[in-house]
Tab-separated table of C-alpha atoms in Angstrom:
chain	number	residue	atom	x	y	z
A	1	MET	CA	-11.158	-243.483	43.647
A	2	SER	CA	-10.431	-239.811	43.880
A	3	TYR	CA	-9.069	-238.325	47.114
A	4	LEU	CA	-8.691	-234.901	48.532
A	5	PRO	CA	-5.135	-234.858	49.740
A	6	ALA	CA	-3.947	-233.320	52.757
A	7	ILE	CA	-1.466	-231.292	50.920
A	8	THR	CA	-4.480	-229.250	49.204
A	9	THR	CA	-7.219	-229.615	51.712
A	10	SER	CA	-9.261	-226.394	52.423
A	11	ILE	CA	-10.335	-227.618	56.044
A	12	HIS	CA	-8.441	-225.709	58.704
A	13	ASN	CA	-8.171	-227.187	62.186
A	14	PRO	CA	-6.060	-225.164	64.462
A	15	ARG	CA	-5.193	-228.275	66.364
A	16	LEU	CA	-3.472	-229.877	63.482
A	17	ARG	CA	-0.088	-228.255	64.019
A	18	LEU	CA	1.935	-230.362	61.853
A	19	LEU	CA	-0.320	-230.283	58.986
A	20	ASN	CA	-0.892	-226.592	59.130
A	21	ALA	CA	2.840	-226.061	59.233
A	22	LEU	CA	3.643	-228.308	56.391
A	23	ARG	CA	0.845	-226.510	54.093
A	24	ALA	CA	2.340	-223.061	55.050
A	25	ASN	CA	5.884	-224.406	54.032
A	26	ALA	CA	6.923	-223.536	57.522
A	27	LYS	CA	9.433	-226.351	57.747
A	28	PRO	CA	8.081	-228.024	60.877
A	29	ILE	CA	10.399	-230.186	63.112
A	30	MET	CA	9.404	-233.522	64.574
A	31	THR	CA	10.993	-236.196	66.582
A	32	PHE	CA	10.551	-239.890	67.588
A	33	LEU	CA	9.191	-240.976	71.008
A	34	GLY	CA	10.319	-244.631	71.763
A	35	LEU	CA	9.833	-244.816	75.588
A	36	PRO	CA	6.438	-245.582	77.119
A	37	SER	CA	6.031	-242.649	79.228
A	38	PHE	CA	3.105	-240.284	79.624
A	39	ARG	CA	5.495	-237.708	81.172
A	40	SER	CA	8.105	-238.003	78.424
A	41	ALA	CA	5.577	-237.471	75.928
A	42	GLN	CA	4.428	-234.248	77.765
A	43	ILE	CA	7.891	-233.051	78.485
A	44	ILE	CA	8.938	-233.350	74.734
A	45	ALA	CA	5.714	-231.951	73.666
A	46	GLN	CA	6.478	-228.692	75.556
A	47	THR	CA	9.975	-228.070	73.872
A	48	GLY	CA	8.512	-226.086	70.784
A	49	ILE	CA	8.500	-229.271	68.552
A	50	ASP	CA	5.689	-229.578	65.949
A	51	GLY	CA	5.096	-233.190	65.704
A	52	ILE	CA	6.322	-236.380	67.663
A	53	ILE	CA	6.167	-239.565	66.088
A	54	ILE	CA	5.246	-242.423	68.619
A	55	ASP	CA	7.446	-245.385	67.437
A	56	CYS	CA	5.358	-248.521	67.663
A	57	GLU	CA	7.809	-250.269	65.215
A	58	HIS	CA	11.263	-250.155	67.009
A	59	GLY	CA	10.142	-248.326	70.173
A	60	HIS	CA	9.188	-249.849	73.479
A	61	ILE	CA	5.485	-248.786	72.941
A	62	SER	CA	2.553	-250.920	73.911
A	63	ASP	CA	-1.029	-250.279	72.921
A	64	ASP	CA	-1.849	-248.618	76.166
A	65	SER	CA	1.328	-246.288	75.783
A	66	MET	CA	0.396	-245.452	72.257
A	67	HIS	CA	-2.939	-244.288	73.540
A	68	THR	CA	-1.688	-242.334	76.495
A	69	SER	CA	1.210	-240.648	74.573
A	70	THR	CA	-1.236	-239.580	71.754
A	71	ALA	CA	-3.573	-237.997	74.158
A	72	ALA	CA	-0.721	-236.216	76.202
A	73	ILE	CA	0.818	-234.764	73.033
A	74	ALA	CA	-2.352	-233.625	71.237
A	75	ALA	CA	-3.555	-232.019	74.456
A	76	LEU	CA	-0.508	-229.878	74.342
A	77	GLY	CA	-0.972	-228.509	70.961
A	78	VAL	CA	1.533	-230.735	69.277
A	79	SER	CA	0.577	-233.378	66.425
A	80	PRO	CA	1.083	-236.989	67.379
A	81	LEU	CA	1.830	-239.309	64.737
A	82	VAL	CA	2.092	-243.043	65.030
A	83	ARG	CA	4.548	-245.375	63.219
A	84	VAL	CA	3.072	-248.681	62.927
A	85	ARG	CA	4.875	-252.056	62.732
A	86	MET	CA	3.592	-252.979	59.141
A	87	THR	CA	1.113	-252.562	56.552
A	88	HIS	CA	-1.617	-254.067	58.437
A	89	ALA	CA	-5.385	-252.761	58.547
A	90	ASP	CA	-5.765	-253.440	62.165
A	91	LEU	CA	-2.543	-251.662	63.175
A	92	ILE	CA	-3.357	-248.665	61.102
A	93	LYS	CA	-7.063	-248.612	62.488
A	94	ARG	CA	-5.816	-249.001	66.063
A	95	ALA	CA	-3.231	-246.204	65.511
A	96	LEU	CA	-5.556	-243.796	63.959
A	97	ASP	CA	-8.227	-244.520	66.603
A	98	THR	CA	-5.895	-243.080	69.405
A	99	GLY	CA	-6.547	-239.727	67.801
A	100	ALA	CA	-3.197	-239.641	65.998
A	101	HIS	CA	-2.887	-236.874	63.331
A	102	GLY	CA	-1.320	-239.294	60.781
A	103	ILE	CA	0.481	-242.546	60.471
A	104	VAL	CA	3.983	-243.308	59.271
A	105	VAL	CA	4.351	-246.915	57.718
A	106	PRO	CA	7.659	-248.326	57.350
A	107	GLN	CA	9.194	-250.373	54.697
A	108	ILE	CA	7.120	-249.324	51.720
A	109	ASN	CA	8.531	-251.010	48.564
A	110	THR	CA	5.921	-251.081	45.918
A	111	ALA	CA	2.823	-249.053	44.796
A	112	GLU	CA	0.627	-252.071	45.749
A	113	GLU	CA	1.606	-251.689	49.279
A	114	ALA	CA	1.202	-247.920	49.256
A	115	ARG	CA	-2.170	-248.234	47.944
A	116	ALA	CA	-3.311	-250.802	50.637
A	117	VAL	CA	-1.973	-248.081	53.373
A	118	VAL	CA	-4.172	-245.542	51.927
A	119	SER	CA	-7.315	-247.711	51.747
A	120	TYR	CA	-6.655	-248.793	55.437
A	121	SER	CA	-6.334	-245.083	56.676
A	122	LYS	CA	-9.576	-243.837	54.819
A	123	PHE	CA	-13.258	-244.254	55.757
A	124	PRO	CA	-15.451	-245.419	53.137
A	125	PRO	CA	-16.031	-244.816	50.140
A	126	GLN	CA	-12.123	-243.970	49.688
A	127	GLY	CA	-11.223	-246.761	51.966
A	128	ILE	CA	-12.202	-249.375	54.513
A	129	ARG	CA	-11.204	-248.064	57.775
A	130	GLY	CA	-13.763	-249.026	60.353
A	131	GLN	CA	-15.384	-246.524	62.638
A	132	GLY	CA	-16.244	-246.850	66.455
A	133	SER	CA	-13.704	-244.997	68.546
A	134	ALA	CA	-14.680	-241.881	70.215
A	135	PHE	CA	-10.852	-240.776	71.123
A	136	PRO	CA	-9.865	-239.428	67.505
A	137	ALA	CA	-12.407	-236.487	67.996
A	138	ILE	CA	-10.908	-235.572	71.191
A	139	ALA	CA	-7.246	-235.209	69.912
A	140	HIS	CA	-8.632	-233.254	67.069
A	141	GLY	CA	-10.547	-230.875	69.027
A	142	ILE	CA	-13.883	-231.611	67.379
A	143	ASP	CA	-17.107	-233.616	67.470
A	144	ILE	CA	-17.247	-237.279	66.098
A	145	PRO	CA	-19.558	-236.160	62.997
A	146	THR	CA	-17.003	-233.524	62.164
A	147	TYR	CA	-14.017	-235.918	62.586
A	148	LEU	CA	-15.897	-238.478	60.190
A	149	GLN	CA	-16.293	-235.778	57.731
A	150	THR	CA	-12.839	-234.445	57.862
A	151	ALA	CA	-10.455	-237.322	58.708
A	152	ASN	CA	-9.883	-238.490	55.045
A	153	GLU	CA	-8.386	-235.323	54.057
A	154	THR	CA	-6.688	-233.930	57.079
A	155	LEU	CA	-5.054	-237.127	58.507
A	156	ILE	CA	-1.385	-237.312	57.102
A	157	THR	CA	-0.591	-240.738	55.507
A	158	CYS	CA	3.194	-241.146	55.333
A	159	VAL	CA	5.127	-244.066	53.991
A	160	GLN	CA	8.773	-244.780	54.386
A	161	ILE	CA	11.091	-245.369	51.721
A	162	GLU	CA	14.289	-247.306	52.989
A	163	SER	CA	15.114	-250.026	50.774
A	164	LYS	CA	16.585	-250.600	47.267
A	165	ALA	CA	13.344	-251.875	46.044
A	166	GLY	CA	11.495	-248.720	47.535
A	167	VAL	CA	13.955	-246.449	45.653
A	168	GLU	CA	13.243	-248.411	42.400
A	169	ASN	CA	9.770	-248.247	42.744
A	170	VAL	CA	9.629	-244.453	44.251
A	171	ASP	CA	8.027	-242.909	41.371
A	172	ALA	CA	5.058	-245.499	41.293
A	173	ILE	CA	4.624	-245.089	45.186
A	174	CYS	CA	4.481	-241.237	44.932
A	175	ALA	CA	1.920	-241.525	42.210
A	176	VAL	CA	-0.265	-243.255	44.507
A	177	PRO	CA	-3.368	-240.923	45.329
A	178	GLY	CA	-3.875	-240.601	49.193
A	179	VAL	CA	-0.009	-240.784	50.030
A	180	ASP	CA	0.765	-237.388	51.532
A	181	MET	CA	4.201	-237.705	52.482
A	182	VAL	CA	7.290	-239.811	51.671
A	183	PHE	CA	9.874	-240.309	54.624
A	184	ILE	CA	13.479	-241.353	54.157
A	185	GLY	CA	14.887	-243.951	56.808
A	186	PRO	CA	18.529	-243.337	56.216
A	187	ASN	CA	19.862	-246.165	58.348
A	188	ASP	CA	17.820	-248.882	56.711
A	189	LEU	CA	18.242	-247.370	53.268
A	190	ALA	CA	22.068	-247.387	53.854
A	191	LEU	CA	21.957	-250.883	54.969
A	192	SER	CA	19.931	-251.853	51.937
A	193	ILE	CA	22.145	-250.202	49.590
A	194	LEU	CA	25.439	-249.901	51.212
A	195	GLY	CA	25.432	-252.904	53.510
A	196	TYR	CA	26.599	-250.763	56.431
A	197	VAL	CA	25.558	-248.039	58.908
A	198	PRO	CA	25.738	-245.268	59.458
A	199	ALA	CA	26.284	-243.908	55.732
A	200	LYS	CA	28.996	-241.205	55.428
A	201	GLY	CA	26.442	-239.230	53.479
A	202	THR	CA	28.821	-239.043	50.488
A	203	GLU	CA	28.381	-242.531	48.785
A	204	PRO	CA	27.474	-241.950	45.250
A	205	GLU	CA	24.744	-244.590	45.390
A	206	PHE	CA	23.321	-243.341	48.671
A	207	VAL	CA	23.143	-239.769	47.462
A	208	THR	CA	21.538	-240.765	44.230
A	209	ALA	CA	18.912	-242.744	45.993
A	210	ILE	CA	17.972	-239.696	48.274
A	211	GLU	CA	17.887	-237.271	45.290
A	212	LYS	CA	15.588	-239.970	43.398
A	213	ILE	CA	13.196	-239.968	46.316
A	214	VAL	CA	13.182	-236.156	46.660
A	215	ALA	CA	12.567	-235.717	42.790
A	216	ALA	CA	9.784	-238.274	42.722
A	217	ALA	CA	7.971	-236.699	45.947
A	218	ARG	CA	8.209	-233.188	44.029
A	219	LYS	CA	7.083	-234.444	40.800
A	220	HIS	CA	3.803	-235.889	42.489
A	221	GLY	CA	3.131	-233.202	44.714
A	222	LYS	CA	3.976	-234.986	47.886
A	223	TRP	CA	5.845	-233.706	51.001
A	224	VAL	CA	9.172	-235.404	51.723
A	225	GLY	CA	10.883	-235.720	55.126
A	226	ARG	CA	13.606	-237.495	56.734
A	227	LEU	CA	15.532	-238.407	59.908
A	228	SER	CA	18.179	-235.916	61.255
A	229	ASN	CA	20.651	-236.812	63.897
A	230	ASP	CA	20.899	-233.420	65.530
A	231	GLY	CA	20.031	-229.814	65.253
A	232	ALA	CA	22.825	-228.973	62.782
A	233	SER	CA	21.986	-231.752	60.350
A	234	CYS	CA	18.173	-230.784	60.584
A	235	LYS	CA	18.925	-227.247	59.676
A	236	GLU	CA	20.705	-228.422	56.518
A	237	HIS	CA	18.097	-231.088	55.729
A	238	LEU	CA	15.439	-228.474	55.901
A	239	LYS	CA	16.952	-226.605	53.203
A	240	VAL	CA	15.676	-229.484	50.853
A	241	PHE	CA	13.130	-231.373	52.799
A	242	ASP	CA	9.718	-230.163	53.821
A	243	THR	CA	10.262	-231.754	57.475
A	244	ALA	CA	12.600	-233.436	59.339
A	245	ALA	CA	12.445	-235.760	62.438
A	246	MET	CA	15.261	-234.702	64.719
A	247	SER	CA	16.747	-237.462	66.775
A	248	TYR	CA	14.896	-239.797	69.258
A	249	ASP	CA	14.167	-239.601	72.848
A	250	VAL	CA	16.371	-242.486	73.601
A	251	ARG	CA	19.403	-241.239	71.810
A	252	ALA	CA	19.016	-237.736	73.078
A	253	MET	CA	19.282	-239.115	76.692
A	254	GLN	CA	22.189	-241.472	75.897
A	255	ASN	CA	23.816	-238.664	73.929
A	256	TRP	CA	23.548	-236.087	76.889
A	257	TYR	CA	24.678	-238.255	79.619
A	258	THR	CA	27.653	-239.652	77.382
A	259	ALA	CA	28.734	-236.007	76.714
A	260	GLU	CA	28.202	-234.573	80.130
A	261	LEU	CA	30.073	-237.497	81.708
A	262	GLN	CA	33.106	-237.136	79.444
A	263	LEU	CA	33.193	-233.489	80.433
A	264	ALA	CA	32.784	-234.365	84.152
A	265	ARG	CA	35.517	-236.931	84.014
A	266	SER	CA	38.091	-234.951	82.007
């Protein structure tokens, strides 16, 4: 099956902020949303961020919160992505039916798993995604027929590489047609390779694993991103990566209060 990938699509929709920035090599910055709050989604979307990953894997996000957060983010001109819990057709369909501009799928360890993700995220004939929701077109600023015609080549299908097995198979994973981006989960990757977190970032096996992932992505024409803990590390990562997800709403709140309380009590 042939695919027209998002990285080369000729379709331009100004609402797809993250996709447009990636295609322009503008080094877009994302973040993670883990709290089930319509207002948090609105506030973060007004900061200048390019994309927000609604975290249905580790975050406190229900099905209802996934829908409201996606709508709030898209309405403010930012790209909502949904990180699903696993490689399951129903979860991927449900995430895309909110109007998400893409999906992030964790713990991809084989090319077979990556091919399944692509199949679940594409309408026929490229995949098996079912159609029935009116919401995606709203979040894309288009009508339903246009969404059906354009979704297969404008939605970002992102798979996470975060294990020894994923690194071992990363070349085959990146070769899968329809995978648009690989995303490094450094904490799970460190746990799998080193047995502890956080990684210092200088461990030879950890550095080699990241370099291997980046090289495979470049070889097969995929975008590659990663998590960054803060602005300084994000700036450095963007020298190598196409995009980075800077921190997480929960950590940002914790870090601010911790730092300011230390200052207040010093």
